[in-house]
PDB file of C-alpha atoms in Angstrom:
ATOM      1  CA  GLN A  45      -8.104  18.610   0.864  1.00 79.00           C
ATOM      2  CA  ALA A  46      -5.068  15.551   0.734  1.00 87.00           C
ATOM      3  CA  GLN A  47      -3.848  14.321  -2.381  1.00 93.00           C
ATOM      4  CA  VAL A  48      -2.313  10.645  -2.357  1.00 95.00           C
ATOM      5  CA  VAL A  49      -0.562   9.459  -4.966  1.00 95.00           C
ATOM      6  CA  GLU A  50       1.415   6.148  -5.772  1.00 96.00           C
ATOM      7  CA  SER A  51       4.336   5.213  -7.785  1.00 96.00           C
ATOM      8  CA  GLU A  52       4.070   3.110 -10.728  1.00 96.00           C
ATOM      9  CA  GLY A  53       3.241  -0.150 -10.490  1.00 96.00           C
ATOM     10  CA  GLY A  54       4.720  -2.769 -13.232  1.00 96.00           C
ATOM     11  CA  LEU A  55       4.856  -5.935 -14.709  1.00 98.00           C
ATOM     12  CA  VAL A  56       7.161  -8.809 -12.747  1.00 98.00           C
ATOM     13  CA  GLN A  57       8.005 -11.836 -13.152  1.00 98.00           C
ATOM     14  CA  ALA A  58       7.512 -14.170 -10.461  1.00 98.00           C
ATOM     15  CA  GLY A  59       9.964 -14.176  -8.212  1.00 98.00           C
ATOM     16  CA  GLY A  60      11.048 -10.929  -8.903  1.00 98.00           C
ATOM     17  CA  SER A  61      10.364  -7.879  -6.759  1.00 98.00           C
ATOM     18  CA  LEU A  62       8.907  -4.546  -7.236  1.00 98.00           C
ATOM     19  CA  ARG A  63       8.876  -1.060  -4.551  1.00 98.00           C
ATOM     20  CA  LEU A  64       5.611   0.932  -4.517  1.00 98.00           C
ATOM     21  CA  SER A  65       5.923   4.173  -2.812  1.00 98.00           C
ATOM     22  CA  CYS A  66       2.905   6.719  -1.901  1.00 97.00           C
ATOM     23  CA  ALA A  67       3.354  10.098  -1.099  1.00 96.00           C
ATOM     24  CA  ALA A  68       0.566  12.159   1.107  1.00 94.00           C
ATOM     25  CA  SER A  69      -0.029  15.828   0.980  1.00 90.00           C
ATOM     26  CA  GLY A  70      -2.367  18.881   1.152  1.00 88.00           C
ATOM     27  CA  SER A  71      -4.699  19.277   4.405  1.00 78.00           C
ATOM     28  CA  LEU A  72      -3.501  16.543   6.124  1.00 80.00           C
ATOM     29  CA  VAL A  73      -3.708  16.227   9.956  1.00 79.00           C
ATOM     30  CA  SER A  74      -2.476  14.074  12.656  1.00 87.00           C
ATOM     31  CA  VAL A  75      -2.130  11.333  10.318  1.00 90.00           C
ATOM     32  CA  ASN A  76      -2.524   7.849  12.541  1.00 93.00           C
ATOM     33  CA  ALA A  77      -1.616   5.263   9.780  1.00 96.00           C
ATOM     34  CA  MET A  78      -0.554   5.047   5.968  1.00 97.00           C
ATOM     35  CA  GLY A  79      -0.758   1.347   4.376  1.00 97.00           C
ATOM     36  CA  TRP A  80      -1.622  -0.222   1.501  1.00 98.00           C
ATOM     37  CA  TYR A  81      -4.625  -2.535  -0.150  1.00 98.00           C
ATOM     38  CA  ARG A  82      -5.488  -4.333  -3.353  1.00 98.00           C
ATOM     39  CA  GLN A  83      -8.058  -5.642  -5.099  1.00 98.00           C
ATOM     40  CA  ALA A  84      -7.539  -7.992  -7.491  1.00 97.00           C
ATOM     41  CA  PRO A  85     -10.210  -8.781 -10.877  1.00 92.00           C
ATOM     42  CA  GLY A  86     -13.561 -10.036  -9.272  1.00 94.00           C
ATOM     43  CA  LYS A  87     -12.240  -9.736  -5.734  1.00 96.00           C
ATOM     44  CA  GLN A  88     -13.023  -7.908  -2.942  1.00 97.00           C
ATOM     45  CA  ARG A  89     -10.343  -4.950  -1.749  1.00 97.00           C
ATOM     46  CA  GLU A  90      -7.944  -6.257   1.391  1.00 98.00           C
ATOM     47  CA  MET A  91      -5.497  -5.235   3.097  1.00 98.00           C
ATOM     48  CA  VAL A  92      -2.128  -5.861   2.193  1.00 98.00           C
ATOM     49  CA  ALA A  93      -0.192  -4.251   5.101  1.00 98.00           C
ATOM     50  CA  ILE A  94      -0.358  -1.138   7.372  1.00 98.00           C
ATOM     51  CA  ILE A  95       1.902   1.094   9.361  1.00 98.00           C
ATOM     52  CA  THR A  96       0.650   3.285  12.410  1.00 96.00           C
ATOM     53  CA  SER A  97       2.564   6.691  13.655  1.00 93.00           C
ATOM     54  CA  GLY A  98       4.084   4.865  16.014  1.00 94.00           C
ATOM     55  CA  GLY A  99       5.878   2.232  13.780  1.00 94.00           C
ATOM     56  CA  SER A 100       3.415  -0.864  14.447  1.00 97.00           C
ATOM     57  CA  THR A 101       3.039  -2.757  11.269  1.00 98.00           C
ATOM     58  CA  ASP A 102       0.399  -5.399  10.617  1.00 98.00           C
ATOM     59  CA  TYR A 103       0.238  -7.923   7.071  1.00 98.00           C
ATOM     60  CA  ALA A 104      -1.708  -9.678   5.887  1.00 98.00           C
ATOM     61  CA  ASP A 105      -1.030 -13.354   6.136  1.00 98.00           C
ATOM     62  CA  SER A 106      -0.519 -13.937   2.650  1.00 98.00           C
ATOM     63  CA  VAL A 107       2.691 -11.730   2.240  1.00 98.00           C
ATOM     64  CA  LYS A 108       4.190 -12.219   5.695  1.00 98.00           C
ATOM     65  CA  GLY A 109       7.758 -12.915   5.557  1.00 98.00           C
ATOM     66  CA  ARG A 110       7.618 -11.480   1.737  1.00 98.00           C
ATOM     67  CA  PHE A 111       6.546  -7.626   1.504  1.00 98.00           C
ATOM     68  CA  THR A 112       8.190  -5.310   4.258  1.00 98.00           C
ATOM     69  CA  ILE A 113       6.193  -1.548   4.724  1.00 98.00           C
ATOM     70  CA  SER A 114       8.498   1.530   5.909  1.00 98.00           C
ATOM     71  CA  ARG A 115       7.707   4.816   6.359  1.00 96.00           C
ATOM     72  CA  ASP A 116       9.146   8.171   6.216  1.00 94.00           C
ATOM     73  CA  ALA A 117       7.137  10.254   8.743  1.00 90.00           C
ATOM     74  CA  ALA A 118       8.124  13.933   7.793  1.00 90.00           C
ATOM     75  CA  LYS A 119       7.201  13.582   4.463  1.00 92.00           C
ATOM     76  CA  ASN A 120       4.332  11.782   4.783  1.00 92.00           C
ATOM     77  CA  THR A 121       5.833   8.624   2.719  1.00 96.00           C
ATOM     78  CA  VAL A 122       4.893   4.948   2.740  1.00 97.00           C
ATOM     79  CA  TYR A 123       6.719   2.227   0.815  1.00 98.00           C
ATOM     80  CA  LEU A 124       5.945  -1.185   0.253  1.00 98.00           C
ATOM     81  CA  GLN A 125       9.099  -3.445  -1.226  1.00 98.00           C
ATOM     82  CA  MET A 126       7.896  -6.687  -2.483  1.00 98.00           C
ATOM     83  CA  ASN A 127      10.105  -9.432  -2.697  1.00 98.00           C
ATOM     84  CA  SER A 128       9.257 -13.397  -3.670  1.00 98.00           C
ATOM     85  CA  LEU A 129       6.358 -11.971  -6.172  1.00 98.00           C
ATOM     86  CA  LYS A 130       3.695 -14.588  -6.994  1.00 98.00           C
ATOM     87  CA  PRO A 131       0.899 -14.448  -9.784  1.00 97.00           C
ATOM     88  CA  GLU A 132      -1.423 -14.112  -6.819  1.00 97.00           C
ATOM     89  CA  ASP A 133      -0.020 -10.609  -5.971  1.00 98.00           C
ATOM     90  CA  THR A 134      -1.577 -10.028  -9.404  1.00 98.00           C
ATOM     91  CA  ALA A 135      -3.538  -6.692  -8.390  1.00 98.00           C
ATOM     92  CA  VAL A 136      -4.333  -2.851  -8.409  1.00 98.00           C
ATOM     93  CA  TYR A 137      -2.399  -1.309  -5.123  1.00 98.00           C
ATOM     94  CA  TYR A 138      -4.203   1.635  -3.311  1.00 98.00           C
ATOM     95  CA  CYS A 139      -2.600   3.548  -0.874  1.00 97.00           C
ATOM     96  CA  TYR A 140      -4.587   4.409   2.351  1.00 95.00           C
ATOM     97  CA  VAL A 141      -4.210   7.282   4.911  1.00 96.00           C
ATOM     98  CA  LEU A 142      -6.120   7.445   8.315  1.00 94.00           C
ATOM     99  CA  SER A 143      -5.763  10.769   9.575  1.00 92.00           C
ATOM    100  CA  ARG A 144      -7.654  12.111  12.830  1.00 89.00           C
ATOM    101  CA  GLY A 145      -8.675   8.554  12.965  1.00 88.00           C
ATOM    102  CA  ILE A 146     -11.729   8.867  11.283  1.00 90.00           C
ATOM    103  CA  TYR A 147     -11.097  10.736   8.052  1.00 92.00           C
ATOM    104  CA  THR A 148      -9.553   7.938   5.116  1.00 93.00           C
ATOM    105  CA  TYR A 149      -7.918   9.026   2.090  1.00 95.00           C
ATOM    106  CA  TRP A 150      -7.121   6.828  -1.270  1.00 96.00           C
ATOM    107  CA  GLY A 151      -4.583   7.476  -3.773  1.00 96.00           C
ATOM    108  CA  GLN A 152      -5.932   6.068  -6.974  1.00 96.00           C
ATOM    109  CA  GLY A 153      -4.248   2.728  -7.551  1.00 97.00           C
ATOM    110  CA  THR A 154      -1.835   0.872  -9.610  1.00 98.00           C
ATOM    111  CA  GLN A 155      -1.549  -1.896 -10.989  1.00 98.00           C
ATOM    112  CA  VAL A 156       0.789  -4.623 -10.418  1.00 98.00           C
ATOM    113  CA  THR A 157       0.822  -7.779 -12.620  1.00 98.00           C
ATOM    114  CA  VAL A 158       3.007 -11.120 -11.906  1.00 98.00           C
ATOM    115  CA  SER A 159       3.705 -13.610 -14.358  1.00 97.00           C
ATOM    116  CA  SER A 160       4.085 -16.782 -14.236  1.00 94.00           C
TER     117      SER A 160
END
């Protein structure tokens, strides 16, 4: 069984920055990708940023140029640096792990609130 644990989110003013981290542990084999999704009230969960085992990254258009995803492969840890935050970035952020190409694991979610 794998465990996926996110760091605490927080409350930040618009224009501010926040860094999230996520560590995956347990019986994980062949982690193909790690990343972040988010879900705002009344909206569907959406992809924010993904990084593959090869280091390729993908971002939602809404966060390109503001968010940066990085990883420590040896520790199965992924980071999300969020700059120039906007009120519309307010959501619960979920860490995502893809293992063996078919197994997905999710963190419990962490609240990020951006005040205007």
